[in-house]
Short mmCIF file of C-alpha atoms in Angstrom, two decimals:
data_model
loop_
_atom_site.label_atom_id
_atom_site.label_comp_id
_atom_site.label_asym_id
_atom_site.label_seq_id
_atom_site.Cartn_x
_atom_site.Cartn_y
_atom_site.Cartn_z
CA UNK A 137 -39.56 -21.10 12.62
CA UNK A 138 -41.48 -19.04 15.15
CA UNK A 139 -40.07 -17.77 18.43
CA UNK A 140 -42.19 -16.31 21.24
CA UNK A 141 -40.36 -14.31 23.90
CA UNK A 142 -41.32 -12.05 26.76
CA UNK A 143 -39.44 -9.01 28.01
CA UNK A 144 -37.91 -11.10 30.76
CA UNK A 145 -36.16 -13.21 28.13
CA UNK A 146 -34.12 -10.23 26.88
CA UNK A 147 -30.90 -10.99 28.77
CA UNK A 148 -28.54 -9.83 26.01
CA UNK A 149 -27.49 -6.23 25.46
CA UNK A 150 -29.05 -4.09 22.77
CA UNK A 151 -26.36 -3.20 20.25
CA UNK A 152 -25.57 0.47 19.76
CA UNK A 153 -27.31 1.90 16.66
CA UNK A 154 -28.20 -1.69 15.69
CA UNK A 155 -24.82 -2.34 14.07
CA UNK A 156 -25.27 0.65 11.76
CA UNK A 157 -28.29 -0.82 9.98
CA UNK A 158 -30.75 1.72 8.59
CA UNK A 159 -33.97 1.70 10.62
CA UNK A 160 -37.22 3.23 9.34
CA UNK A 161 -40.30 3.71 11.54
CA UNK A 162 -43.45 3.62 9.41
CA UNK A 163 -46.62 5.23 10.75
CA UNK A 164 -49.75 5.10 8.56
CA UNK A 165 -52.23 7.76 9.75
CA UNK A 166 -55.80 8.89 9.26
CA UNK A 167 -57.13 11.64 11.55
CA UNK A 168 -54.70 11.07 14.43
CA UNK A 169 -53.99 14.66 15.49
CA UNK A 170 -54.64 13.77 19.14
CA UNK A 171 -51.90 11.12 19.29
CA UNK A 172 -49.46 11.45 16.38
CA UNK A 173 -47.07 13.89 18.10
CA UNK A 174 -46.72 11.63 21.14
CA UNK A 175 -46.08 8.56 18.98
CA UNK A 176 -43.33 10.30 17.02
CA UNK A 177 -41.64 11.75 20.11
CA UNK A 178 -41.73 8.37 21.89
CA UNK A 179 -40.05 6.60 18.97
CA UNK A 180 -37.47 9.36 18.55
CA UNK A 181 -36.62 8.90 22.24
CA UNK A 182 -36.18 5.12 21.99
CA UNK A 183 -34.84 4.96 18.40
CA UNK A 184 -32.91 8.22 17.91
CA UNK A 185 -30.98 6.75 14.98
CA UNK A 186 -34.17 5.85 13.08
CA UNK A 187 -35.96 7.90 10.44
CA UNK A 188 -39.67 8.42 11.17
CA UNK A 189 -42.01 8.33 8.18
CA UNK A 190 -45.65 9.38 8.47
CA UNK A 191 -47.96 8.73 5.52
CA UNK A 192 -51.16 10.72 5.86
CA UNK A 193 -54.21 9.03 4.34
CA UNK A 194 -56.44 12.02 3.46
CA UNK A 195 -56.84 13.23 7.05
CA UNK A 196 -59.28 16.09 7.61
CA UNK A 197 -57.52 17.30 10.76
CA UNK A 198 -53.98 18.54 11.56
CA UNK A 199 -52.30 15.10 11.56
CA UNK A 200 -49.80 15.91 8.80
CA UNK A 201 -48.93 19.34 10.22
CA UNK A 202 -48.33 18.03 13.74
CA UNK A 203 -46.31 15.08 12.44
CA UNK A 204 -44.01 17.45 10.55
CA UNK A 205 -43.59 19.66 13.63
CA UNK A 206 -42.65 16.57 15.69
CA UNK A 207 -39.77 15.74 13.35
CA UNK A 208 -41.17 13.10 10.98
CA UNK A 209 -40.89 12.96 7.23
CA UNK A 210 -44.49 13.39 6.07
CA UNK A 211 -46.02 12.16 2.82
CA UNK A 212 -49.55 11.68 1.52
CA UNK A 213 -51.29 8.62 0.09
CA UNK A 214 -54.57 9.45 -1.65
CA UNK A 215 -55.90 5.88 -2.01
CA UNK A 216 -58.00 5.28 1.10
CA UNK A 217 -57.25 2.31 3.35
CA UNK A 218 -54.44 1.09 5.60
CA UNK A 219 -53.40 -1.54 3.07
CA UNK A 220 -53.02 1.12 0.37
CA UNK A 221 -50.83 3.23 2.66
CA UNK A 222 -48.59 0.32 3.64
CA UNK A 223 -48.23 -0.74 0.00
CA UNK A 224 -47.00 2.77 -0.84
CA UNK A 225 -44.65 2.85 2.17
CA UNK A 226 -43.10 -0.49 1.32
CA UNK A 227 -42.56 0.63 -2.29
CA UNK A 228 -41.11 4.07 -1.48
CA UNK A 229 -38.94 3.66 1.60
CA UNK A 230 -35.45 2.17 1.52
CA UNK A 231 -34.06 0.77 4.78
CA UNK A 232 -32.55 -2.38 6.29
CA UNK A 233 -35.11 -2.77 9.07
CA UNK A 234 -38.65 -1.45 9.24
CA UNK A 235 -40.77 -0.79 12.34
CA UNK A 236 -44.48 -0.57 11.53
CA UNK A 237 -46.74 0.95 14.17
CA UNK A 238 -50.17 2.58 14.30
CA UNK A 239 -50.42 6.29 15.02
CA UNK A 240 -52.97 5.92 17.83
CA UNK A 241 -50.53 5.77 20.80
CA UNK A 242 -51.74 2.35 21.93
CA UNK A 243 -48.40 0.55 21.46
CA UNK A 244 -45.32 0.74 23.66
CA UNK A 245 -42.45 2.47 21.87
CA UNK A 246 -39.96 1.24 24.49
CA UNK A 247 -40.37 -2.31 23.13
CA UNK A 248 -39.05 -1.35 19.68
CA UNK A 249 -35.31 -1.70 20.51
CA UNK A 250 -35.95 -5.21 21.85
CA UNK A 251 -37.98 -6.14 18.78
CA UNK A 252 -35.20 -4.92 16.51
CA UNK A 253 -32.60 -6.71 18.60
CA UNK A 254 -34.48 -10.02 18.29
CA UNK A 255 -34.68 -9.58 14.52
CA UNK A 256 -30.93 -8.93 14.29
CA UNK A 257 -29.73 -11.55 16.77
CA UNK A 258 -31.98 -14.34 15.42
CA UNK A 259 -31.99 -13.22 11.77
CA UNK A 260 -35.80 -13.00 11.65
CA UNK A 261 -37.83 -11.52 8.83
CA UNK A 262 -40.79 -10.50 10.99
CA UNK A 263 -41.21 -9.85 14.71
CA UNK A 264 -44.76 -9.24 15.95
CA UNK A 265 -45.65 -7.33 19.10
CA UNK A 266 -48.15 -9.49 20.99
CA UNK A 267 -50.64 -7.17 22.68
CA UNK A 268 -50.77 -7.68 26.45
CA UNK A 269 -53.13 -5.57 28.57
CA UNK A 270 -55.29 -5.69 31.66
CA UNK A 271 -57.42 -2.75 30.54
CA UNK A 272 -60.83 -3.66 29.16
CA UNK A 273 -61.15 -0.39 27.25
CA UNK A 274 -57.90 -1.09 25.39
CA UNK A 275 -58.82 -4.51 24.04
CA UNK A 276 -62.56 -5.22 24.04
CA UNK A 277 -63.69 -8.77 24.77
CA UNK A 278 -65.37 -9.08 21.37
CA UNK A 279 -62.14 -8.14 19.60
CA UNK A 280 -60.16 -10.57 21.78
CA UNK A 281 -62.53 -13.40 20.83
CA UNK A 282 -62.43 -12.46 17.14
CA UNK A 283 -58.64 -12.32 17.20
CA UNK A 284 -58.44 -15.79 18.76
CA UNK A 285 -60.87 -17.26 16.21
CA UNK A 286 -59.15 -15.76 13.17
CA UNK A 287 -55.67 -16.53 14.53
CA UNK A 288 -56.64 -20.17 15.11
CA UNK A 289 -58.14 -20.33 11.61
CA UNK A 290 -54.95 -19.01 10.01
CA UNK A 291 -52.75 -21.33 12.09
CA UNK A 292 -54.87 -24.33 11.07
CA UNK A 293 -54.92 -23.45 7.37
CA UNK A 294 -51.37 -22.15 6.89
CA UNK A 295 -49.35 -23.58 9.77
CA UNK A 296 -47.92 -22.27 13.02
CA UNK A 297 -47.69 -18.50 12.99
CA UNK A 298 -48.12 -15.48 15.22
CA UNK A 299 -50.50 -15.61 18.18
CA UNK A 300 -51.78 -12.12 17.32
CA UNK A 301 -52.30 -11.78 13.58
CA UNK A 302 -54.04 -8.40 13.96
CA UNK A 303 -51.24 -6.63 15.81
CA UNK A 304 -50.33 -3.31 14.21
CA UNK A 305 -46.85 -3.34 15.79
CA UNK A 306 -44.20 -5.24 13.82
CA UNK A 307 -40.58 -5.25 12.74
CA UNK A 308 -39.74 -6.39 9.20
CA UNK A 309 -36.54 -7.17 7.35
CA UNK A 310 -35.83 -5.58 3.99
CA UNK A 311 -36.28 -8.92 2.23
CA UNK A 312 -39.79 -9.25 3.72
CA UNK A 313 -40.84 -5.73 2.74
CA UNK A 314 -39.52 -5.87 -0.81
CA UNK A 315 -41.01 -9.33 -1.50
CA UNK A 316 -44.42 -8.52 0.00
CA UNK A 317 -47.16 -8.07 -2.66
CA UNK A 318 -49.53 -6.04 -0.41
CA UNK A 319 -52.75 -7.02 -2.17
CA UNK A 320 -55.18 -5.88 0.55
CA UNK A 321 -56.48 -2.33 0.81
CA UNK A 322 -57.71 -2.18 4.42
CA UNK A 323 -57.02 -3.56 7.89
CA UNK A 324 -56.93 -7.10 6.49
CA UNK A 325 -53.35 -6.29 5.40
CA UNK A 326 -52.24 -7.53 8.85
CA UNK A 327 -53.56 -11.02 8.08
CA UNK A 328 -51.71 -10.92 4.78
CA UNK A 329 -48.43 -10.24 6.66
CA UNK A 330 -48.70 -13.53 8.53
CA UNK A 331 -49.82 -15.59 5.55
CA UNK A 332 -47.00 -14.17 3.40
CA UNK A 333 -44.40 -15.12 6.01
CA UNK A 334 -45.82 -18.63 6.50
CA UNK A 335 -46.22 -19.28 2.77
CA UNK A 336 -42.60 -18.37 1.99
CA UNK A 337 -41.30 -20.27 5.05
CA UNK A 338 -39.75 -17.18 6.64
CA UNK A 339 -38.24 -17.21 10.14
CA UNK A 340 -40.53 -15.11 12.36
CA UNK A 341 -40.88 -14.34 16.05
CA UNK A 342 -43.13 -12.71 18.65
CA UNK A 343 -42.54 -10.58 21.75
CA UNK A 344 -45.06 -9.49 24.34
CA UNK A 345 -45.66 -5.71 24.38
CA UNK A 346 -47.86 -3.49 26.51
CA UNK A 347 -51.09 -2.30 24.92
CA UNK A 348 -53.22 0.59 26.21
CA UNK A 349 -56.47 2.28 25.28
CA UNK A 350 -56.65 5.26 22.96
CA UNK A 351 -56.38 8.67 24.67
CA UNK A 352 -59.57 10.64 25.15
CA UNK A 353 -60.65 12.29 21.92
CA UNK A 354 -59.01 9.67 19.68
CA UNK A 355 -61.48 7.52 17.75
CA UNK A 356 -60.98 4.01 16.34
CA UNK A 357 -61.50 3.48 12.60
CA UNK A 358 -62.34 -0.22 13.00
CA UNK A 359 -65.75 -1.56 12.06
CA UNK A 360 -66.01 -4.91 13.86
CA UNK A 361 -68.44 -6.70 11.53
CA UNK A 362 -67.49 -5.12 8.19
CA UNK A 363 -63.75 -5.55 8.74
CA UNK A 364 -64.32 -9.06 10.15
CA UNK A 365 -66.08 -10.12 6.95
CA UNK A 366 -63.33 -8.58 4.84
CA UNK A 367 -60.67 -10.42 6.83
CA UNK A 368 -62.55 -13.71 6.48
CA UNK A 369 -62.78 -13.15 2.72
CA UNK A 370 -59.02 -12.46 2.53
CA UNK A 371 -58.23 -15.64 4.48
CA UNK A 372 -60.22 -17.84 2.11
CA UNK A 373 -58.91 -16.00 -0.96
CA UNK A 374 -55.33 -16.55 0.18
CA UNK A 375 -56.14 -20.19 0.99
CA UNK A 376 -57.45 -20.71 -2.55
CA UNK A 377 -54.34 -19.08 -4.03
CA UNK A 378 -51.67 -20.49 -1.72
CA UNK A 379 -53.08 -23.96 -0.88
CA UNK A 380 -55.40 -24.81 -3.79
CA UNK A 381 -55.21 -28.58 -3.30
CA UNK A 382 -56.44 -28.18 0.28
CA UNK A 383 -59.15 -25.68 -0.74
CA UNK A 384 -60.50 -27.66 -3.70
CA UNK A 385 -60.04 -30.89 -1.76
CA UNK A 386 -62.51 -29.62 0.84
CA UNK A 387 -64.97 -28.67 -1.91
CA UNK A 388 -64.48 -32.03 -3.64
CA UNK A 389 -65.04 -33.92 -0.39
CA UNK A 390 -68.27 -31.99 0.25
CA UNK A 391 -69.58 -32.73 -3.26
CA UNK A 392 -68.52 -36.38 -3.04
CA UNK A 393 -70.23 -36.97 0.31
CA UNK A 394 -73.36 -35.18 -0.92
CA UNK A 395 -73.43 -37.37 -4.04
CA UNK A 396 -72.98 -40.55 -2.01
CA UNK A 397 -75.68 -39.48 0.48
CA UNK A 398 -78.18 -38.87 -2.33
CA UNK A 399 -77.05 -41.76 -4.53
CA UNK A 400 -77.04 -44.70 -2.08
CA UNK A 401 -80.88 -44.87 -1.73
CA UNK A 402 -81.24 -44.71 -5.53
CA UNK A 403 -78.72 -47.52 -6.03
CA UNK A 404 -80.31 -49.67 -3.32
CA UNK A 405 -83.71 -49.17 -4.90
CA UNK A 406 -82.34 -50.09 -8.35
CA UNK A 407 -80.78 -53.27 -6.99
CA UNK A 408 -84.07 -54.23 -5.38
CA UNK A 409 -86.50 -53.34 -8.22
CA UNK A 410 -84.33 -53.00 -11.33
CA UNK A 411 -85.79 -49.52 -11.90
CA UNK A 412 -84.62 -45.95 -11.23
CA UNK A 413 -87.78 -44.47 -9.76
CA UNK A 414 -86.24 -41.24 -8.45
CA UNK A 415 -84.60 -39.93 -11.59
CA UNK A 416 -84.13 -36.28 -10.43
CA UNK A 417 -82.31 -37.50 -7.30
CA UNK A 418 -80.15 -39.80 -9.42
CA UNK A 419 -79.24 -36.92 -11.75
CA UNK A 420 -78.43 -34.64 -8.79
CA UNK A 421 -76.26 -37.32 -7.18
CA UNK A 422 -74.43 -37.81 -10.50
CA UNK A 423 -73.92 -34.05 -10.75
CA UNK A 424 -72.39 -33.90 -7.27
CA UNK A 425 -69.99 -36.75 -8.04
CA UNK A 426 -69.01 -35.02 -11.30
CA UNK A 427 -68.37 -31.76 -9.43
CA UNK A 428 -66.28 -33.68 -6.89
CA UNK A 429 -64.12 -35.14 -9.65
CA UNK A 430 -63.73 -31.72 -11.28
CA UNK A 431 -62.79 -30.13 -7.93
CA UNK A 432 -60.09 -32.70 -7.25
CA UNK A 433 -58.70 -32.31 -10.79
CA UNK A 434 -58.75 -28.49 -10.61
CA UNK A 435 -57.06 -28.61 -7.22
CA UNK A 436 -54.26 -30.80 -8.58
CA UNK A 437 -53.70 -28.60 -11.64
CA UNK A 438 -53.79 -25.29 -9.75
CA UNK A 439 -51.56 -26.74 -7.04
CA UNK A 440 -48.86 -27.42 -9.64
CA UNK A 441 -49.16 -23.78 -10.76
CA UNK A 442 -49.00 -22.63 -7.12
CA UNK A 443 -45.78 -24.61 -6.62
CA UNK A 444 -44.22 -22.82 -9.59
CA UNK A 445 -45.40 -19.47 -8.20
CA UNK A 446 -43.96 -20.35 -4.80
CA UNK A 447 -40.57 -21.15 -6.33
CA UNK A 448 -40.52 -17.80 -8.17
CA UNK A 449 -41.59 -15.84 -5.09
CA UNK A 450 -39.11 -17.69 -2.89
CA UNK A 451 -36.26 -16.92 -5.28
CA UNK A 452 -37.34 -13.26 -5.36
CA UNK A 453 -37.33 -13.22 -1.56
CA UNK A 454 -33.85 -14.80 -1.44
CA UNK A 455 -32.55 -12.20 -3.91
CA UNK A 456 -32.46 -9.69 -1.03
CA UNK A 457 -29.74 -10.07 1.64
CA UNK A 458 -30.71 -11.31 5.10
CA UNK A 459 -30.24 -9.16 8.19
CA UNK A 460 -27.17 -11.20 9.12
CA UNK A 461 -25.66 -10.60 5.70
CA UNK A 462 -26.31 -6.85 5.91
CA UNK A 463 -24.85 -6.86 9.41
CA UNK A 464 -21.57 -8.23 7.99
CA UNK A 465 -21.13 -5.27 5.67
#
């Protein structure tokens, strides 16, 4: 289930203090002294009942000091990388609803009550803030194209999901957070969010949110090509783990077609002359057909294991109460 809504669709009232559910705002940070105070103050204004957590990832500036002065609970994560920070946050922090946002002041804090409201009203495990902007400096054309390509790739391989898999602005339920393995160490963790939700058949939704450029003096930590390759590697790794029959089926089909392409001329020649004159080609064709058979067999075996893993992970996910259930307390 995936719902996409805009701000104009929010006709219902936002419940006071979100029915008493505990809300945690998670802000992973690395050298964000220019913006961190503004981010914290904005979220305290729009979510006064929430607890703000800042996890500093070995910053060399005054990020941690300024975050503490702004009213956040500040902790340190020594393992470098956004994925490492989020893994630590998800393990340490206890709440009913989690708002994850970057500390670069590019996301609209005023959208957070609506995102939380959607999660509560529709009992969703993840709500993604779809970045909407008309500022070229905020969302470069190359990043827009890359986002569309990777999003389409994930939707094709894993099913219908978010339209912005790289958004750093999300709301999670407790059952999502506590069942999320967080295997990635860097920015590819955002792709893992979507794949985790799709794999476990979670109800998720999207809402359009304003997105602006970083303030002057704030520098992006993204490396377009390096991080793009890492994300692509994560997508194919997750495909091999979560949909092995599909993954090995593609490999098997490639090997089978290659074997047929090389083998047909050899067979035709044998039927015509009674001799195998191109023995190396015949051996290579036989090898490809053998690899195809092995790929299909491996895919079937690993798929059975993946089904068992899915059942275990699904039961672990269901062991935590849904938002609706917590709301009834």
